[in-house]
Amino acid sequence: MKLSHIEHIGIAVKNLEESIKFYEEVLGLKCYAIEEVKDQRVKTAFFKVGQTKVELLESTDPEGPIGKFIEKKGEGVHHLAFAAEGIEGALEELHHKGVQLIDKAPRKGAEGLDIAFLHPKSTHGVLMELCENKNKL
Ligand code: ZN
């Protein structure tokens, strides 16, 4: 398995607009994309910091994964996403190593990436995401 870098950090927020203001006006970053991912019931906003992105996630449904997360834990870091080369192979390897996979096969995430989540129970408490940009080549 080859992970090349941290692709993004996912942060759950209550209000996307308010949060974007903080990242832009206080931190001086620029939001370059806002996208709704219906599948995950979120609206996302992206910022680039070097080759790593910050992905803000606002729930569009209180019953969705981010809605539930915010209700339980409030705003904060939600997941860590690694860029993987060969995501299918990586998932198979993780499965064989006994890691609990939330997604057994990759699905489409924001920005058209292939993504898959690993269960925090298997990763020492961190919700991890693997992603691969297959549009690049
Ligand atoms: Zn993510």
mmCIF file with all atom_site columns, C-alpha atoms and ligand atoms in Angstrom:
data_model
loop_
_atom_site.group_PDB
_atom_site.id
_atom_site.type_symbol
_atom_site.label_atom_id
_atom_site.label_alt_id
_atom_site.label_comp_id
_atom_site.label_asym_id
_atom_site.label_entity_id
_atom_site.label_seq_id
_atom_site.pdbx_PDB_ins_code
_atom_site.Cartn_x
_atom_site.Cartn_y
_atom_site.Cartn_z
_atom_site.occupancy
_atom_site.B_iso_or_equiv
_atom_site.pdbx_formal_charge
_atom_site.auth_seq_id
_atom_site.auth_comp_id
_atom_site.auth_asym_id
_atom_site.auth_atom_id
_atom_site.pdbx_PDB_model_num
ATOM   1   C  CA . MET A 1 1   ? 0.000   0.000  0.000   1.00 0.00 ? 1   MET A CA 1
ATOM   2   C  CA . LYS A 1 2   ? 1.300   3.448  -0.815  1.00 0.00 ? 2   LYS A CA 1
ATOM   3   C  CA . LEU A 1 3   ? 0.007   6.612  0.812   1.00 0.00 ? 3   LEU A CA 1
ATOM   4   C  CA . SER A 1 4   ? 1.656   9.678  -0.711  1.00 0.00 ? 4   SER A CA 1
ATOM   5   C  CA . HIS A 1 5   ? 0.444   12.541 1.473   1.00 0.00 ? 5   HIS A CA 1
ATOM   6   C  CA . ILE A 1 6   ? -2.417  13.872 3.547   1.00 0.00 ? 6   ILE A CA 1
ATOM   7   C  CA . GLU A 1 7   ? -4.946  14.789 0.886   1.00 0.00 ? 7   GLU A CA 1
ATOM   8   C  CA . HIS A 1 8   ? -7.260  16.674 3.219   1.00 0.00 ? 8   HIS A CA 1
ATOM   9   C  CA . ILE A 1 9   ? -8.524  17.099 6.737   1.00 0.00 ? 9   ILE A CA 1
ATOM   10  C  CA . GLY A 1 10  ? -12.304 17.003 7.126   1.00 0.00 ? 10  GLY A CA 1
ATOM   11  C  CA . ILE A 1 11  ? -13.788 19.391 9.666   1.00 0.00 ? 11  ILE A CA 1
ATOM   12  C  CA . ALA A 1 12  ? -17.422 19.319 10.740  1.00 0.00 ? 12  ALA A CA 1
ATOM   13  C  CA . VAL A 1 13  ? -18.982 22.774 11.060  1.00 0.00 ? 13  VAL A CA 1
ATOM   14  C  CA . LYS A 1 14  ? -22.451 24.002 11.936  1.00 0.00 ? 14  LYS A CA 1
ATOM   15  C  CA . ASN A 1 15  ? -22.548 26.821 9.443   1.00 0.00 ? 15  ASN A CA 1
ATOM   16  C  CA . LEU A 1 16  ? -20.509 26.708 6.260   1.00 0.00 ? 16  LEU A CA 1
ATOM   17  C  CA . GLU A 1 17  ? -20.822 30.398 5.478   1.00 0.00 ? 17  GLU A CA 1
ATOM   18  C  CA . GLU A 1 18  ? -19.682 31.514 8.928   1.00 0.00 ? 18  GLU A CA 1
ATOM   19  C  CA . SER A 1 19  ? -16.814 29.030 8.875   1.00 0.00 ? 19  SER A CA 1
ATOM   20  C  CA . ILE A 1 20  ? -15.647 30.103 5.416   1.00 0.00 ? 20  ILE A CA 1
ATOM   21  C  CA . LYS A 1 21  ? -15.452 33.657 6.744   1.00 0.00 ? 21  LYS A CA 1
ATOM   22  C  CA . PHE A 1 22  ? -13.095 32.498 9.508   1.00 0.00 ? 22  PHE A CA 1
ATOM   23  C  CA . TYR A 1 23  ? -10.826 30.609 7.116   1.00 0.00 ? 23  TYR A CA 1
ATOM   24  C  CA . GLU A 1 24  ? -10.730 33.507 4.663   1.00 0.00 ? 24  GLU A CA 1
ATOM   25  C  CA . GLU A 1 25  ? -10.723 36.580 6.871   1.00 0.00 ? 25  GLU A CA 1
ATOM   26  C  CA . VAL A 1 26  ? -8.802  35.285 9.869   1.00 0.00 ? 26  VAL A CA 1
ATOM   27  C  CA . LEU A 1 27  ? -6.539  32.628 8.369   1.00 0.00 ? 27  LEU A CA 1
ATOM   28  C  CA . GLY A 1 28  ? -6.175  34.302 4.974   1.00 0.00 ? 28  GLY A CA 1
ATOM   29  C  CA . LEU A 1 29  ? -6.983  31.172 2.950   1.00 0.00 ? 29  LEU A CA 1
ATOM   30  C  CA . LYS A 1 30  ? -9.155  31.180 -0.151  1.00 0.00 ? 30  LYS A CA 1
ATOM   31  C  CA . CYS A 1 31  ? -12.184 28.962 -0.584  1.00 0.00 ? 31  CYS A CA 1
ATOM   32  C  CA . TYR A 1 32  ? -11.812 27.597 -4.127  1.00 0.00 ? 32  TYR A CA 1
ATOM   33  C  CA . ALA A 1 33  ? -14.819 25.275 -4.293  1.00 0.00 ? 33  ALA A CA 1
ATOM   34  C  CA . ILE A 1 34  ? -18.167 24.657 -2.665  1.00 0.00 ? 34  ILE A CA 1
ATOM   35  C  CA . GLU A 1 35  ? -19.860 21.390 -3.480  1.00 0.00 ? 35  GLU A CA 1
ATOM   36  C  CA . GLU A 1 36  ? -22.829 19.441 -2.220  1.00 0.00 ? 36  GLU A CA 1
ATOM   37  C  CA . VAL A 1 37  ? -22.256 15.695 -1.856  1.00 0.00 ? 37  VAL A CA 1
ATOM   38  C  CA . LYS A 1 38  ? -25.809 14.316 -1.777  1.00 0.00 ? 38  LYS A CA 1
ATOM   39  C  CA . ASP A 1 39  ? -24.635 10.782 -1.019  1.00 0.00 ? 39  ASP A CA 1
ATOM   40  C  CA . GLN A 1 40  ? -23.081 11.933 2.261   1.00 0.00 ? 40  GLN A CA 1
ATOM   41  C  CA . ARG A 1 41  ? -25.694 14.591 2.989   1.00 0.00 ? 41  ARG A CA 1
ATOM   42  C  CA . VAL A 1 42  ? -23.157 17.384 3.269   1.00 0.00 ? 42  VAL A CA 1
ATOM   43  C  CA . LYS A 1 43  ? -22.167 20.652 1.736   1.00 0.00 ? 43  LYS A CA 1
ATOM   44  C  CA . THR A 1 44  ? -18.410 21.039 1.504   1.00 0.00 ? 44  THR A CA 1
ATOM   45  C  CA . ALA A 1 45  ? -16.038 23.965 1.129   1.00 0.00 ? 45  ALA A CA 1
ATOM   46  C  CA . PHE A 1 46  ? -12.392 23.498 0.135   1.00 0.00 ? 46  PHE A CA 1
ATOM   47  C  CA . PHE A 1 47  ? -9.224  25.415 0.933   1.00 0.00 ? 47  PHE A CA 1
ATOM   48  C  CA . LYS A 1 48  ? -5.699  24.594 -0.166  1.00 0.00 ? 48  LYS A CA 1
ATOM   49  C  CA . VAL A 1 49  ? -2.754  24.765 2.199   1.00 0.00 ? 49  VAL A CA 1
ATOM   50  C  CA . GLY A 1 50  ? 0.260   23.565 0.240   1.00 0.00 ? 50  GLY A CA 1
ATOM   51  C  CA . GLN A 1 51  ? -0.726  20.219 -1.266  1.00 0.00 ? 51  GLN A CA 1
ATOM   52  C  CA . THR A 1 52  ? -3.096  19.490 1.598   1.00 0.00 ? 52  THR A CA 1
ATOM   53  C  CA . LYS A 1 53  ? -6.673  20.698 1.660   1.00 0.00 ? 53  LYS A CA 1
ATOM   54  C  CA . VAL A 1 54  ? -9.048  21.604 4.413   1.00 0.00 ? 54  VAL A CA 1
ATOM   55  C  CA . GLU A 1 55  ? -12.556 20.306 3.746   1.00 0.00 ? 55  GLU A CA 1
ATOM   56  C  CA . LEU A 1 56  ? -15.296 21.970 5.755   1.00 0.00 ? 56  LEU A CA 1
ATOM   57  C  CA . LEU A 1 57  ? -18.427 19.863 6.078   1.00 0.00 ? 57  LEU A CA 1
ATOM   58  C  CA . GLU A 1 58  ? -21.870 21.204 6.872   1.00 0.00 ? 58  GLU A CA 1
ATOM   59  C  CA . SER A 1 59  ? -24.679 18.714 7.239   1.00 0.00 ? 59  SER A CA 1
ATOM   60  C  CA . THR A 1 60  ? -27.733 19.028 5.007   1.00 0.00 ? 60  THR A CA 1
ATOM   61  C  CA . ASP A 1 61  ? -29.626 16.480 7.123   1.00 0.00 ? 61  ASP A CA 1
ATOM   62  C  CA . PRO A 1 62  ? -29.597 16.080 10.935  1.00 0.00 ? 62  PRO A CA 1
ATOM   63  C  CA . GLU A 1 63  ? -29.762 12.295 10.399  1.00 0.00 ? 63  GLU A CA 1
ATOM   64  C  CA . GLY A 1 64  ? -26.726 12.292 8.098   1.00 0.00 ? 64  GLY A CA 1
ATOM   65  C  CA . PRO A 1 65  ? -23.227 11.346 9.295   1.00 0.00 ? 65  PRO A CA 1
ATOM   66  C  CA . ILE A 1 66  ? -22.083 14.938 9.907   1.00 0.00 ? 66  ILE A CA 1
ATOM   67  C  CA . GLY A 1 67  ? -25.416 15.886 11.500  1.00 0.00 ? 67  GLY A CA 1
ATOM   68  C  CA . LYS A 1 68  ? -25.034 13.049 13.991  1.00 0.00 ? 68  LYS A CA 1
ATOM   69  C  CA . PHE A 1 69  ? -21.369 13.820 14.592  1.00 0.00 ? 69  PHE A CA 1
ATOM   70  C  CA . ILE A 1 70  ? -22.119 17.462 15.449  1.00 0.00 ? 70  ILE A CA 1
ATOM   71  C  CA . GLU A 1 71  ? -24.970 16.476 17.735  1.00 0.00 ? 71  GLU A CA 1
ATOM   72  C  CA . LYS A 1 72  ? -22.691 14.107 19.680  1.00 0.00 ? 72  LYS A CA 1
ATOM   73  C  CA . LYS A 1 73  ? -19.383 15.947 19.661  1.00 0.00 ? 73  LYS A CA 1
ATOM   74  C  CA . GLY A 1 74  ? -19.997 19.437 18.352  1.00 0.00 ? 74  GLY A CA 1
ATOM   75  C  CA . GLU A 1 75  ? -17.856 21.084 15.716  1.00 0.00 ? 75  GLU A CA 1
ATOM   76  C  CA . GLY A 1 76  ? -14.349 19.804 15.157  1.00 0.00 ? 76  GLY A CA 1
ATOM   77  C  CA . VAL A 1 77  ? -11.978 17.552 13.280  1.00 0.00 ? 77  VAL A CA 1
ATOM   78  C  CA . HIS A 1 78  ? -14.001 14.770 11.674  1.00 0.00 ? 78  HIS A CA 1
ATOM   79  C  CA . HIS A 1 79  ? -11.638 12.749 9.506   1.00 0.00 ? 79  HIS A CA 1
ATOM   80  C  CA . LEU A 1 80  ? -8.160  12.474 8.083   1.00 0.00 ? 80  LEU A CA 1
ATOM   81  C  CA . ALA A 1 81  ? -7.818  11.647 4.386   1.00 0.00 ? 81  ALA A CA 1
ATOM   82  C  CA . PHE A 1 82  ? -4.736  10.070 2.831   1.00 0.00 ? 82  PHE A CA 1
ATOM   83  C  CA . ALA A 1 83  ? -3.989  10.097 -0.875  1.00 0.00 ? 83  ALA A CA 1
ATOM   84  C  CA . ALA A 1 84  ? -3.602  6.451  -1.874  1.00 0.00 ? 84  ALA A CA 1
ATOM   85  C  CA . GLU A 1 85  ? -2.112  5.065  -5.032  1.00 0.00 ? 85  GLU A CA 1
ATOM   86  C  CA . GLY A 1 86  ? -4.292  2.144  -6.068  1.00 0.00 ? 86  GLY A CA 1
ATOM   87  C  CA . ILE A 1 87  ? -7.206  2.505  -3.689  1.00 0.00 ? 87  ILE A CA 1
ATOM   88  C  CA . GLU A 1 88  ? -8.785  -0.900 -4.502  1.00 0.00 ? 88  GLU A CA 1
ATOM   89  C  CA . GLY A 1 89  ? -5.547  -2.706 -3.710  1.00 0.00 ? 89  GLY A CA 1
ATOM   90  C  CA . ALA A 1 90  ? -5.094  -0.684 -0.527  1.00 0.00 ? 90  ALA A CA 1
ATOM   91  C  CA . LEU A 1 91  ? -8.593  -1.615 0.666   1.00 0.00 ? 91  LEU A CA 1
ATOM   92  C  CA . GLU A 1 92  ? -7.975  -5.278 -0.053  1.00 0.00 ? 92  GLU A CA 1
ATOM   93  C  CA . GLU A 1 93  ? -4.708  -5.161 1.877   1.00 0.00 ? 93  GLU A CA 1
ATOM   94  C  CA . LEU A 1 94  ? -6.362  -3.413 4.825   1.00 0.00 ? 94  LEU A CA 1
ATOM   95  C  CA . HIS A 1 95  ? -9.173  -5.953 4.811   1.00 0.00 ? 95  HIS A CA 1
ATOM   96  C  CA . HIS A 1 96  ? -6.647  -8.779 4.962   1.00 0.00 ? 96  HIS A CA 1
ATOM   97  C  CA . LYS A 1 97  ? -4.892  -7.029 7.838   1.00 0.00 ? 97  LYS A CA 1
ATOM   98  C  CA . GLY A 1 98  ? -8.159  -7.074 9.778   1.00 0.00 ? 98  GLY A CA 1
ATOM   99  C  CA . VAL A 1 99  ? -9.033  -3.394 9.459   1.00 0.00 ? 99  VAL A CA 1
ATOM   100 C  CA . GLN A 1 100 ? -12.755 -2.720 9.593   1.00 0.00 ? 100 GLN A CA 1
ATOM   101 C  CA . LEU A 1 101 ? -13.791 -0.979 6.382   1.00 0.00 ? 101 LEU A CA 1
ATOM   102 C  CA . ILE A 1 102 ? -16.810 1.305  6.223   1.00 0.00 ? 102 ILE A CA 1
ATOM   103 C  CA . ASP A 1 103 ? -16.598 1.161  2.420   1.00 0.00 ? 103 ASP A CA 1
ATOM   104 C  CA . LYS A 1 104 ? -15.500 -2.175 1.024   1.00 0.00 ? 104 LYS A CA 1
ATOM   105 C  CA . ALA A 1 105 ? -15.209 -0.619 -2.415  1.00 0.00 ? 105 ALA A CA 1
ATOM   106 C  CA . PRO A 1 106 ? -14.442 2.989  -3.356  1.00 0.00 ? 106 PRO A CA 1
ATOM   107 C  CA . ARG A 1 107 ? -17.282 5.384  -4.089  1.00 0.00 ? 107 ARG A CA 1
ATOM   108 C  CA . LYS A 1 108 ? -17.372 8.903  -5.508  1.00 0.00 ? 108 LYS A CA 1
ATOM   109 C  CA . GLY A 1 109 ? -16.663 11.733 -3.109  1.00 0.00 ? 109 GLY A CA 1
ATOM   110 C  CA . ALA A 1 110 ? -16.260 15.486 -3.484  1.00 0.00 ? 110 ALA A CA 1
ATOM   111 C  CA . GLU A 1 111 ? -14.113 16.700 -6.400  1.00 0.00 ? 111 GLU A CA 1
ATOM   112 C  CA . GLY A 1 112 ? -14.775 13.432 -8.252  1.00 0.00 ? 112 GLY A CA 1
ATOM   113 C  CA . LEU A 1 113 ? -12.279 11.511 -6.119  1.00 0.00 ? 113 LEU A CA 1
ATOM   114 C  CA . ASP A 1 114 ? -12.629 7.813  -5.404  1.00 0.00 ? 114 ASP A CA 1
ATOM   115 C  CA . ILE A 1 115 ? -12.933 7.539  -1.640  1.00 0.00 ? 115 ILE A CA 1
ATOM   116 C  CA . ALA A 1 116 ? -13.367 4.927  1.074   1.00 0.00 ? 116 ALA A CA 1
ATOM   117 C  CA . PHE A 1 117 ? -13.578 5.217  4.849   1.00 0.00 ? 117 PHE A CA 1
ATOM   118 C  CA . LEU A 1 118 ? -11.941 3.055  7.503   1.00 0.00 ? 118 LEU A CA 1
ATOM   119 C  CA . HIS A 1 119 ? -13.694 2.529  10.815  1.00 0.00 ? 119 HIS A CA 1
ATOM   120 C  CA . PRO A 1 120 ? -12.157 4.470  13.749  1.00 0.00 ? 120 PRO A CA 1
ATOM   121 C  CA . LYS A 1 121 ? -12.445 1.335  15.902  1.00 0.00 ? 121 LYS A CA 1
ATOM   122 C  CA . SER A 1 122 ? -9.697  -0.189 13.763  1.00 0.00 ? 122 SER A CA 1
ATOM   123 C  CA . THR A 1 123 ? -7.463  2.877  13.513  1.00 0.00 ? 123 THR A CA 1
ATOM   124 C  CA . HIS A 1 124 ? -6.912  3.932  17.109  1.00 0.00 ? 124 HIS A CA 1
ATOM   125 C  CA . GLY A 1 125 ? -9.784  6.356  17.147  1.00 0.00 ? 125 GLY A CA 1
ATOM   126 C  CA . VAL A 1 126 ? -9.417  8.281  13.902  1.00 0.00 ? 126 VAL A CA 1
ATOM   127 C  CA . LEU A 1 127 ? -11.960 8.141  11.101  1.00 0.00 ? 127 LEU A CA 1
ATOM   128 C  CA . MET A 1 128 ? -9.663  7.688  8.110   1.00 0.00 ? 128 MET A CA 1
ATOM   129 C  CA . GLU A 1 129 ? -10.411 8.142  4.456   1.00 0.00 ? 129 GLU A CA 1
ATOM   130 C  CA . LEU A 1 130 ? -8.384  6.933  1.520   1.00 0.00 ? 130 LEU A CA 1
ATOM   131 C  CA . CYS A 1 131 ? -8.778  8.832  -1.701  1.00 0.00 ? 131 CYS A CA 1
ATOM   132 C  CA . GLU A 1 132 ? -7.429  8.634  -5.184  1.00 0.00 ? 132 GLU A CA 1
ATOM   133 C  CA . ASN A 1 133 ? -7.729  11.114 -7.998  1.00 0.00 ? 133 ASN A CA 1
ATOM   134 C  CA . LYS A 1 134 ? -8.141  9.007  -11.101 1.00 0.00 ? 134 LYS A CA 1
ATOM   135 C  CA . ASN A 1 135 ? -8.996  12.026 -13.251 1.00 0.00 ? 135 ASN A CA 1
ATOM   136 C  CA . LYS A 1 136 ? -5.452  13.351 -13.015 1.00 0.00 ? 136 LYS A CA 1
ATOM   137 C  CA . LEU A 1 137 ? -3.782  10.963 -15.446 1.00 0.00 ? 137 LEU A CA 1
HETATM 138 ZN ZN . ZN  B 2 .   ? -13.007 13.777 3.209   1.00 0.00 ? 1   ZN  B ZN 1
#
